[in-house]
Short mmCIF file of C-alpha atoms and ligand atoms in Angstrom, two decimals:
data_model
loop_
_atom_site.label_atom_id
_atom_site.label_comp_id
_atom_site.label_asym_id
_atom_site.label_seq_id
_atom_site.Cartn_x
_atom_site.Cartn_y
_atom_site.Cartn_z
CA MET R 1211 -8.41 -9.45 -18.74
CA ALA R 1212 -5.43 -9.60 -16.33
CA THR R 1213 -5.55 -7.17 -13.40
CA ARG R 1214 -3.17 -4.27 -13.96
CA SER R 1215 -0.43 -3.70 -11.37
CA TRP R 1216 -0.12 -0.57 -9.30
CA HIS R 1217 3.42 0.75 -8.94
CA LEU R 1218 3.94 2.75 -5.76
CA LEU R 1219 6.50 5.57 -5.72
CA GLY R 1220 6.97 6.74 -2.12
CA ALA R 1221 6.56 3.91 0.37
CA GLY R 1222 6.20 6.17 3.43
CA SER R 1223 3.13 6.78 5.60
CA VAL R 1224 0.47 7.44 2.95
CA GLY R 1225 2.13 5.04 0.50
CA THR R 1226 2.08 2.16 2.98
CA LEU R 1227 -1.54 2.94 3.86
CA TRP R 1228 -2.58 2.71 0.21
CA ALA R 1229 -0.31 -0.19 -0.80
CA CYS R 1230 -1.39 -2.37 2.13
CA ARG R 1231 -5.10 -1.82 1.54
CA LEU R 1232 -4.75 -2.56 -2.19
CA ALA R 1233 -2.67 -5.67 -1.46
CA ARG R 1234 -5.07 -6.84 1.28
CA ALA R 1235 -7.85 -6.72 -1.34
CA GLY R 1236 -5.80 -9.03 -3.59
CA LEU R 1237 -4.66 -6.34 -6.01
CA PRO R 1238 -1.11 -6.46 -7.43
CA VAL R 1239 1.21 -3.73 -6.09
CA ARG R 1240 4.95 -3.23 -6.76
CA LEU R 1241 7.09 -0.82 -4.78
CA ILE R 1242 9.63 1.50 -6.39
CA LEU R 1243 12.21 2.32 -3.72
CA ARG R 1244 14.54 5.28 -3.89
CA SER R 1245 17.89 3.48 -3.87
CA ALA R 1246 19.55 0.08 -4.09
CA SER R 1247 20.39 0.27 -0.38
CA ARG R 1248 16.72 0.94 0.52
CA LEU R 1249 15.74 -2.00 -1.67
CA GLU R 1250 18.27 -4.28 0.01
CA GLN R 1251 17.08 -3.18 3.45
CA TYR R 1252 13.42 -3.72 2.46
CA LEU R 1253 14.10 -7.20 1.06
CA GLU R 1254 15.76 -8.23 4.34
CA GLY R 1255 12.57 -7.43 6.28
CA PRO R 1256 9.02 -8.86 6.28
CA GLY R 1257 7.58 -6.18 3.96
CA LEU R 1258 5.30 -3.19 4.56
CA ARG R 1259 3.39 -3.25 7.83
CA LEU R 1260 0.14 -1.37 8.50
CA ILE R 1261 -1.48 -1.11 11.90
CA GLU R 1262 -5.19 -0.41 11.83
CA ASN R 1263 -7.40 -0.45 14.92
CA GLY R 1264 -4.60 -2.26 16.77
CA HIS R 1265 -4.37 -5.06 14.15
CA ALA R 1266 -1.19 -5.44 12.11
CA PHE R 1267 -1.21 -6.40 8.43
CA THR R 1268 2.06 -7.25 6.70
CA ALA R 1269 2.40 -7.18 2.92
CA ALA R 1270 5.53 -8.72 1.40
CA LEU R 1271 5.21 -6.78 -1.83
CA PRO R 1272 7.62 -7.11 -4.73
CA ALA R 1273 9.99 -4.18 -4.90
CA GLU R 1274 12.50 -2.64 -7.29
CA THR R 1275 14.28 0.65 -7.90
CA ALA R 1276 13.49 3.18 -10.61
CA ALA R 1277 16.17 1.50 -12.73
CA ALA R 1278 14.05 -1.66 -13.21
CA ALA R 1279 12.60 -2.30 -16.66
CA THR R 1280 9.01 -3.32 -15.82
CA PRO R 1281 6.59 -1.12 -17.78
CA ILE R 1282 4.32 1.04 -15.60
CA GLU R 1283 0.63 1.33 -16.41
CA ARG R 1284 -0.61 2.69 -13.08
CA LEU R 1285 1.62 4.79 -10.86
CA LEU R 1286 0.63 5.97 -7.40
CA VAL R 1287 2.92 8.78 -6.22
CA THR R 1288 3.04 9.26 -2.44
CA CYS R 1289 6.34 11.14 -1.93
CA LYS R 1290 6.45 14.52 -0.27
CA ALA R 1291 5.59 17.35 -2.69
CA TYR R 1292 9.24 18.49 -2.91
CA ASP R 1293 10.38 15.01 -4.04
CA VAL R 1294 7.71 14.40 -6.66
CA ALA R 1295 9.30 15.98 -9.75
CA ALA R 1296 12.58 14.08 -9.37
CA ALA R 1297 10.86 10.83 -8.40
CA VAL R 1298 8.54 10.91 -11.41
CA ALA R 1299 11.38 11.92 -13.78
CA GLY R 1300 13.24 8.80 -12.61
CA VAL R 1301 10.52 6.46 -13.93
CA ARG R 1302 9.28 8.50 -16.87
CA GLN R 1303 10.84 6.21 -19.48
CA ARG R 1304 8.99 3.23 -18.01
CA LEU R 1305 5.49 4.72 -18.31
CA VAL R 1306 3.43 3.14 -21.09
CA PRO R 1307 1.64 5.59 -23.42
CA GLY R 1308 -1.52 6.83 -21.66
CA ALA R 1309 -0.35 5.54 -18.26
CA THR R 1310 -2.32 6.65 -15.21
CA VAL R 1311 -0.33 8.68 -12.65
CA VAL R 1312 -2.13 9.40 -9.37
CA LEU R 1313 -0.63 12.16 -7.20
CA LEU R 1314 -1.52 12.30 -3.49
CA GLN R 1315 0.43 15.35 -2.34
CA ASN R 1316 -0.78 18.12 -0.07
CA GLY R 1317 -0.71 21.68 -1.37
CA LEU R 1318 -0.40 22.87 -4.96
CA GLY R 1319 2.42 23.19 -7.44
CA SER R 1320 3.78 19.66 -7.58
CA GLN R 1321 0.72 18.46 -9.53
CA GLN R 1322 1.11 21.11 -12.21
CA ALA R 1323 4.81 20.27 -12.56
CA VAL R 1324 4.01 16.60 -13.21
CA SER R 1325 1.21 17.41 -15.68
CA GLU R 1326 3.64 19.55 -17.64
CA ALA R 1327 6.40 16.93 -17.51
CA LEU R 1328 4.09 14.07 -18.59
CA PRO R 1329 1.76 15.44 -21.30
CA GLU R 1330 1.20 11.91 -22.61
CA ALA R 1331 -0.02 10.47 -19.27
CA GLN R 1332 -3.40 10.60 -17.54
CA VAL R 1333 -2.32 12.61 -14.50
CA VAL R 1334 -4.84 12.45 -11.64
CA TYR R 1335 -4.70 14.77 -8.62
CA GLY R 1336 -5.80 13.62 -5.16
CA SER R 1337 -6.64 15.38 -1.92
CA THR R 1338 -6.89 13.21 1.16
CA THR R 1339 -7.97 13.79 4.74
CA GLU R 1340 -6.80 10.35 5.87
CA GLY R 1341 -4.01 10.33 8.43
CA ALA R 1342 -1.07 7.94 8.85
CA TRP R 1343 2.30 8.07 10.57
CA CYS R 1344 5.39 5.95 10.63
CA GLN R 1345 6.60 4.34 13.89
CA ALA R 1346 10.27 3.98 14.77
CA ASP R 1347 10.18 0.30 13.68
CA GLY R 1348 8.91 1.30 10.21
CA SER R 1349 5.30 0.16 10.79
CA VAL R 1350 2.69 2.65 9.66
CA VAL R 1351 -0.25 3.48 11.90
CA PHE R 1352 -3.55 4.34 10.24
CA ALA R 1353 -4.31 7.21 12.58
CA GLY R 1354 -7.30 8.97 11.09
CA GLN R 1355 -10.19 7.77 8.94
CA GLY R 1356 -10.86 10.25 6.18
CA PHE R 1357 -11.82 10.68 2.58
CA THR R 1358 -9.96 11.08 -0.70
CA TRP R 1359 -11.09 13.25 -3.60
CA LEU R 1360 -9.59 12.36 -6.97
CA GLY R 1361 -9.89 14.04 -10.31
CA ARG R 1362 -8.51 15.59 -13.44
CA PRO R 1363 -9.46 19.26 -13.69
CA GLY R 1364 -12.68 19.56 -15.68
CA ASP R 1365 -12.98 15.80 -16.38
CA ALA R 1366 -16.34 14.47 -15.15
CA GLN R 1367 -15.75 10.90 -16.43
CA ALA R 1368 -14.67 8.66 -13.55
CA PRO R 1369 -12.07 6.11 -14.73
CA ALA R 1370 -12.67 2.34 -14.48
CA TRP R 1371 -9.67 1.79 -12.16
CA LEU R 1372 -11.57 3.43 -9.29
CA ALA R 1373 -13.09 -0.04 -8.86
CA ASP R 1374 -9.70 -1.07 -7.37
CA LEU R 1375 -10.06 1.59 -4.67
CA ALA R 1376 -13.62 0.47 -3.91
CA GLN R 1377 -12.38 -3.15 -3.70
CA ALA R 1378 -9.65 -2.02 -1.30
CA GLY R 1379 -12.13 -0.15 0.92
CA ILE R 1380 -10.51 3.24 0.29
CA PRO R 1381 -13.25 5.89 0.71
CA HIS R 1382 -13.08 8.15 -2.34
CA GLN R 1383 -15.00 10.13 -4.90
CA TRP R 1384 -14.16 11.39 -8.37
CA THR R 1385 -14.59 15.10 -8.98
CA PRO R 1386 -13.95 17.41 -11.94
CA HIS R 1387 -13.44 20.15 -9.28
CA ILE R 1388 -10.29 18.67 -7.78
CA LEU R 1389 -8.45 22.01 -8.00
CA GLY R 1390 -11.12 23.56 -5.80
CA ARG R 1391 -10.64 20.77 -3.25
CA LEU R 1392 -6.85 21.25 -3.29
CA TRP R 1393 -7.16 25.04 -3.00
CA ARG R 1394 -9.61 24.73 -0.11
CA LYS R 1395 -7.27 22.41 1.82
CA LEU R 1396 -4.28 24.65 1.02
CA ALA R 1397 -6.17 27.66 2.40
CA VAL R 1398 -7.08 25.77 5.59
CA ASN R 1399 -3.45 24.69 5.97
CA CYS R 1400 -2.23 28.28 5.44
CA ALA R 1401 -4.62 29.60 8.11
CA ILE R 1402 -3.63 26.97 10.68
CA ASN R 1403 -0.24 25.36 10.18
CA PRO R 1404 2.24 28.30 10.15
CA LEU R 1405 0.63 29.83 13.25
CA THR R 1406 0.93 26.54 15.15
CA VAL R 1407 4.64 26.51 14.29
CA LEU R 1408 5.25 30.13 15.31
CA HIS R 1409 3.20 29.88 18.52
CA GLN R 1410 4.48 26.35 19.23
CA CYS R 1411 0.98 25.14 19.96
CA ARG R 1412 -1.67 22.55 19.23
CA ASN R 1413 -4.37 23.44 16.69
CA GLY R 1414 -6.90 24.14 19.46
CA ALA R 1415 -4.77 26.93 20.97
CA LEU R 1416 -5.40 28.99 17.81
CA SER R 1417 -8.77 29.93 19.31
CA ASP R 1418 -6.64 32.34 21.41
CA HIS R 1419 -5.48 33.94 18.13
CA ALA R 1420 -8.87 34.33 16.47
CA GLU R 1421 -8.15 37.82 15.12
CA ALA R 1422 -5.03 36.61 13.29
CA VAL R 1423 -6.78 33.50 11.95
CA ASN R 1424 -9.78 35.50 10.72
CA ALA R 1425 -7.59 38.14 9.06
CA LEU R 1426 -5.73 35.35 7.22
CA CYS R 1427 -9.05 33.78 6.19
CA ASP R 1428 -10.20 37.12 4.73
CA GLU R 1429 -7.05 37.36 2.60
CA LEU R 1430 -7.18 33.69 1.61
CA THR R 1431 -10.85 34.08 0.62
CA ALA R 1432 -9.89 36.97 -1.69
CA LEU R 1433 -7.07 34.85 -3.14
CA LEU R 1434 -9.32 31.86 -3.84
CA GLN R 1435 -11.88 34.11 -5.52
CA ALA R 1436 -9.23 35.81 -7.66
CA ALA R 1437 -7.78 32.40 -8.58
CA GLY R 1438 -11.17 31.34 -9.99
CA GLN R 1439 -12.06 29.13 -7.00
CA ALA R 1440 -15.06 31.02 -5.62
CA GLU R 1441 -16.76 27.83 -4.43
CA ALA R 1442 -13.66 26.82 -2.46
CA ALA R 1443 -13.71 30.27 -0.82
CA GLU R 1444 -17.19 29.91 0.64
CA SER R 1445 -17.37 30.15 4.45
CA LEU R 1446 -13.62 29.57 4.74
CA ALA R 1447 -13.35 31.19 8.19
CA LEU R 1448 -16.16 29.00 9.53
CA GLU R 1449 -14.51 25.88 8.14
CA VAL R 1450 -11.17 26.82 9.71
CA GLU R 1451 -12.88 27.44 13.05
CA ARG R 1452 -14.59 24.03 12.77
CA ILE R 1453 -11.27 22.29 12.01
CA VAL R 1454 -9.45 24.09 14.84
CA THR R 1455 -12.12 22.78 17.22
CA ALA R 1456 -12.31 19.28 15.69
CA THR R 1457 -8.50 18.86 15.77
CA ALA R 1458 -7.92 20.88 18.96
CA ALA R 1459 -5.72 18.23 20.59
CA ASN R 1460 -3.59 17.65 17.46
CA TYR R 1461 -0.35 19.21 16.34
CA SER R 1462 -0.51 20.29 12.68
CA SER R 1463 1.57 18.39 10.13
CA MET R 1464 3.87 21.40 9.70
CA TYR R 1465 4.36 21.67 13.46
CA GLN R 1466 5.27 17.96 13.54
CA ASP R 1467 7.71 18.31 10.64
CA VAL R 1468 9.50 21.24 12.33
CA ALA R 1469 9.52 19.52 15.73
CA ALA R 1470 11.15 16.46 14.14
CA GLY R 1471 13.69 18.59 12.23
CA ARG R 1472 12.18 17.53 8.88
CA ARG R 1473 11.83 19.64 5.77
CA THR R 1474 8.33 21.15 5.50
CA GLU R 1475 6.14 21.44 2.39
CA ILE R 1476 6.09 25.26 2.77
CA ALA R 1477 6.84 25.77 -0.94
CA TYR R 1478 3.58 24.05 -1.88
CA LEU R 1479 1.49 25.72 0.83
CA ILE R 1480 1.99 29.32 2.03
CA SER R 1481 4.81 30.11 -0.45
CA TYR R 1482 2.58 28.88 -3.28
CA ALA R 1483 -0.31 31.03 -1.99
CA CYS R 1484 1.91 34.13 -1.74
CA GLY R 1485 3.33 33.48 -5.21
CA ARG R 1486 -0.14 33.17 -6.74
CA ALA R 1487 -1.29 36.31 -4.92
CA ALA R 1488 1.66 38.24 -6.35
CA SER R 1489 1.05 36.96 -9.87
CA LEU R 1490 -2.63 38.01 -9.55
CA GLY R 1491 -1.59 41.49 -8.36
CA LEU R 1492 -3.13 40.97 -4.90
CA THR R 1493 -1.60 42.46 -1.76
CA MET R 1494 -1.90 40.16 1.24
CA PRO R 1495 -0.14 41.90 4.15
CA ARG R 1496 -1.06 39.37 6.84
CA LEU R 1497 -0.26 36.29 4.74
CA GLU R 1498 3.02 37.80 3.53
CA ALA R 1499 4.06 38.81 7.05
CA LEU R 1500 3.28 35.27 8.26
CA HIS R 1501 5.24 33.82 5.35
CA HIS R 1502 8.32 35.91 6.22
CA ARG R 1503 8.09 35.04 9.90
CA LEU R 1504 7.84 31.34 9.05
CA ILE R 1505 10.84 31.50 6.71
CA ASP R 1506 12.89 33.27 9.41
CA TYR R 1507 11.78 30.68 11.95
CA LEU R 1508 12.83 27.77 9.71
CA ALA R 1509 16.12 29.42 8.74
CA ALA R 1510 16.97 30.02 12.41
CA ARG R 1511 16.60 26.26 12.93
CA HIS R 1512 18.67 25.41 9.84
CA LEU R 1513 15.64 23.91 8.11
CA PRO R 1514 15.05 24.35 4.37
CA THR R 1515 12.93 27.40 3.56
CA ASN R 1516 11.73 26.00 0.23
P1 NAD Q 1784 6.55 10.22 4.04
O1 NAD Q 1784 7.76 11.04 4.23
O2 NAD Q 1784 6.09 9.35 5.16
O3 NAD Q 1784 6.71 9.29 2.77
C1 NAD Q 1784 7.32 9.71 1.60
C2 NAD Q 1784 8.14 8.56 1.07
O4 NAD Q 1784 8.58 8.89 -0.25
C3 NAD Q 1784 9.39 8.27 1.89
O5 NAD Q 1784 9.41 6.89 2.24
C4 NAD Q 1784 10.54 8.58 0.93
O6 NAD Q 1784 11.67 7.76 1.10
C5 NAD Q 1784 9.86 8.31 -0.39
N1 NAD Q 1784 10.54 8.91 -1.56
C6 NAD Q 1784 11.01 10.16 -1.70
N2 NAD Q 1784 11.60 10.30 -2.90
C7 NAD Q 1784 11.51 9.10 -3.52
C8 NAD Q 1784 11.97 8.61 -4.77
N3 NAD Q 1784 12.65 9.37 -5.63
N4 NAD Q 1784 11.71 7.31 -5.08
C9 NAD Q 1784 11.05 6.51 -4.22
N5 NAD Q 1784 10.59 6.93 -3.01
C10 NAD Q 1784 10.83 8.21 -2.67
O7 NAD Q 1784 5.39 11.25 3.62
P2 NAD Q 1784 3.82 11.10 3.86
O8 NAD Q 1784 3.50 11.52 5.24
O9 NAD Q 1784 3.39 9.75 3.41
O10 NAD Q 1784 3.26 12.24 2.91
C11 NAD Q 1784 3.18 12.07 1.50
C12 NAD Q 1784 2.27 13.18 0.95
O11 NAD Q 1784 0.94 12.98 1.47
C13 NAD Q 1784 2.69 14.59 1.42
O12 NAD Q 1784 2.45 15.52 0.40
C14 NAD Q 1784 1.76 14.87 2.59
O13 NAD Q 1784 1.50 16.25 2.82
C15 NAD Q 1784 0.49 14.17 2.13
N6 NAD Q 1784 -0.41 13.78 3.23
C16 NAD Q 1784 0.07 13.03 4.27
C17 NAD Q 1784 -0.81 12.66 5.28
C18 NAD Q 1784 -0.35 11.80 6.42
O14 NAD Q 1784 -1.15 11.57 7.35
N7 NAD Q 1784 0.88 11.30 6.45
C19 NAD Q 1784 -2.16 13.06 5.24
C20 NAD Q 1784 -2.60 13.84 4.15
C21 NAD Q 1784 -1.71 14.19 3.15
O1 KPL Q 1785 -4.36 19.22 7.42
C1 KPL Q 1785 -3.97 19.59 8.50
C2 KPL Q 1785 -2.53 19.53 8.79
O2 KPL Q 1785 -2.13 19.49 9.94
O3 KPL Q 1785 -1.76 19.49 7.81
C3 KPL Q 1785 -4.95 20.19 9.48
C4 KPL Q 1785 -5.08 19.32 10.70
C5 KPL Q 1785 -6.31 20.33 8.82
C6 KPL Q 1785 -4.51 21.56 9.93
O4 KPL Q 1785 -4.27 22.39 8.87
#
């Protein structure tokens, strides 16, 4: 049987990391770029470029825009959470019945939107701790080894296409508890990222704000439990403390977005958490106060607050 192609929607940092590893393993990958001008620019260059352990790998992958006619059997979506709904809507007509759509966004909310928009597709959620960033010349640096959890809520049956990821050397595991994984990461991000923005500090400096971090963890623990994610709530404060120490020298992703004047994924992180708390009838004074301070901070810098 012919190997099925992966279409990649979102050829940024994570997208390049995944596309290059799949291509390096001999698997067919096609890029879907966001505009004709991006496509033209891409076709003038050598292709995607990944730098791993100081070694560069260039993949001259075929590329097209959403307007192309090629049917899509396997779609890997690596846009930012706020771009996902529009990006997926743009290729919806090209998805074959039962197509696989893998979403690799941080936070929660974008996954549910795609599942609702594509009831006929196999929509898979991912949560990754790998790290990658884009250099000024467009090359992507694989900055942090990590792990990717993939799953469809409640589905214990791992799909056959995971063999492609194994072939590409992408560390991963299938889990029916993917929502728990996503909630856990969201909670960690809510306890760390906004405070690093407001205090303008590296993750490690949050050890000077232990009372605030612990109070947030208490509220987030209650939220996870009320949202039916008791397992994801276990020892949250300890996990946050461990991550603050392990990533002490790093700036959080939200800090980096704000510092670079980029839109943040706030709507899928702390705004999502506050929204869920409200719909569950929970009062979260510390999380809500932090949310308001973060919105004011972004607005004062003319950055989107959604
Ligand atoms: P990125 O900004 O580097 O890449 C996103 C890409 O999507 C951009 O190239 C953009 O042009 C493209 N895009 C947007 N709309 C599109 C459209 N309609 N059609 C085609 N392409 C479109 O973002 P990233 O850092 O790769 O992050 C992607 C997701 O992965 C985010 O949710 C992020 O939180 C998550 N994540 C990133 C990292 C990391 O280290 N970068 C780690 C863990 C999780
Ligand atoms: O995921 C992170 C981020 O910066 O987005 C960590 C480092 C865990 C902090 O929340």
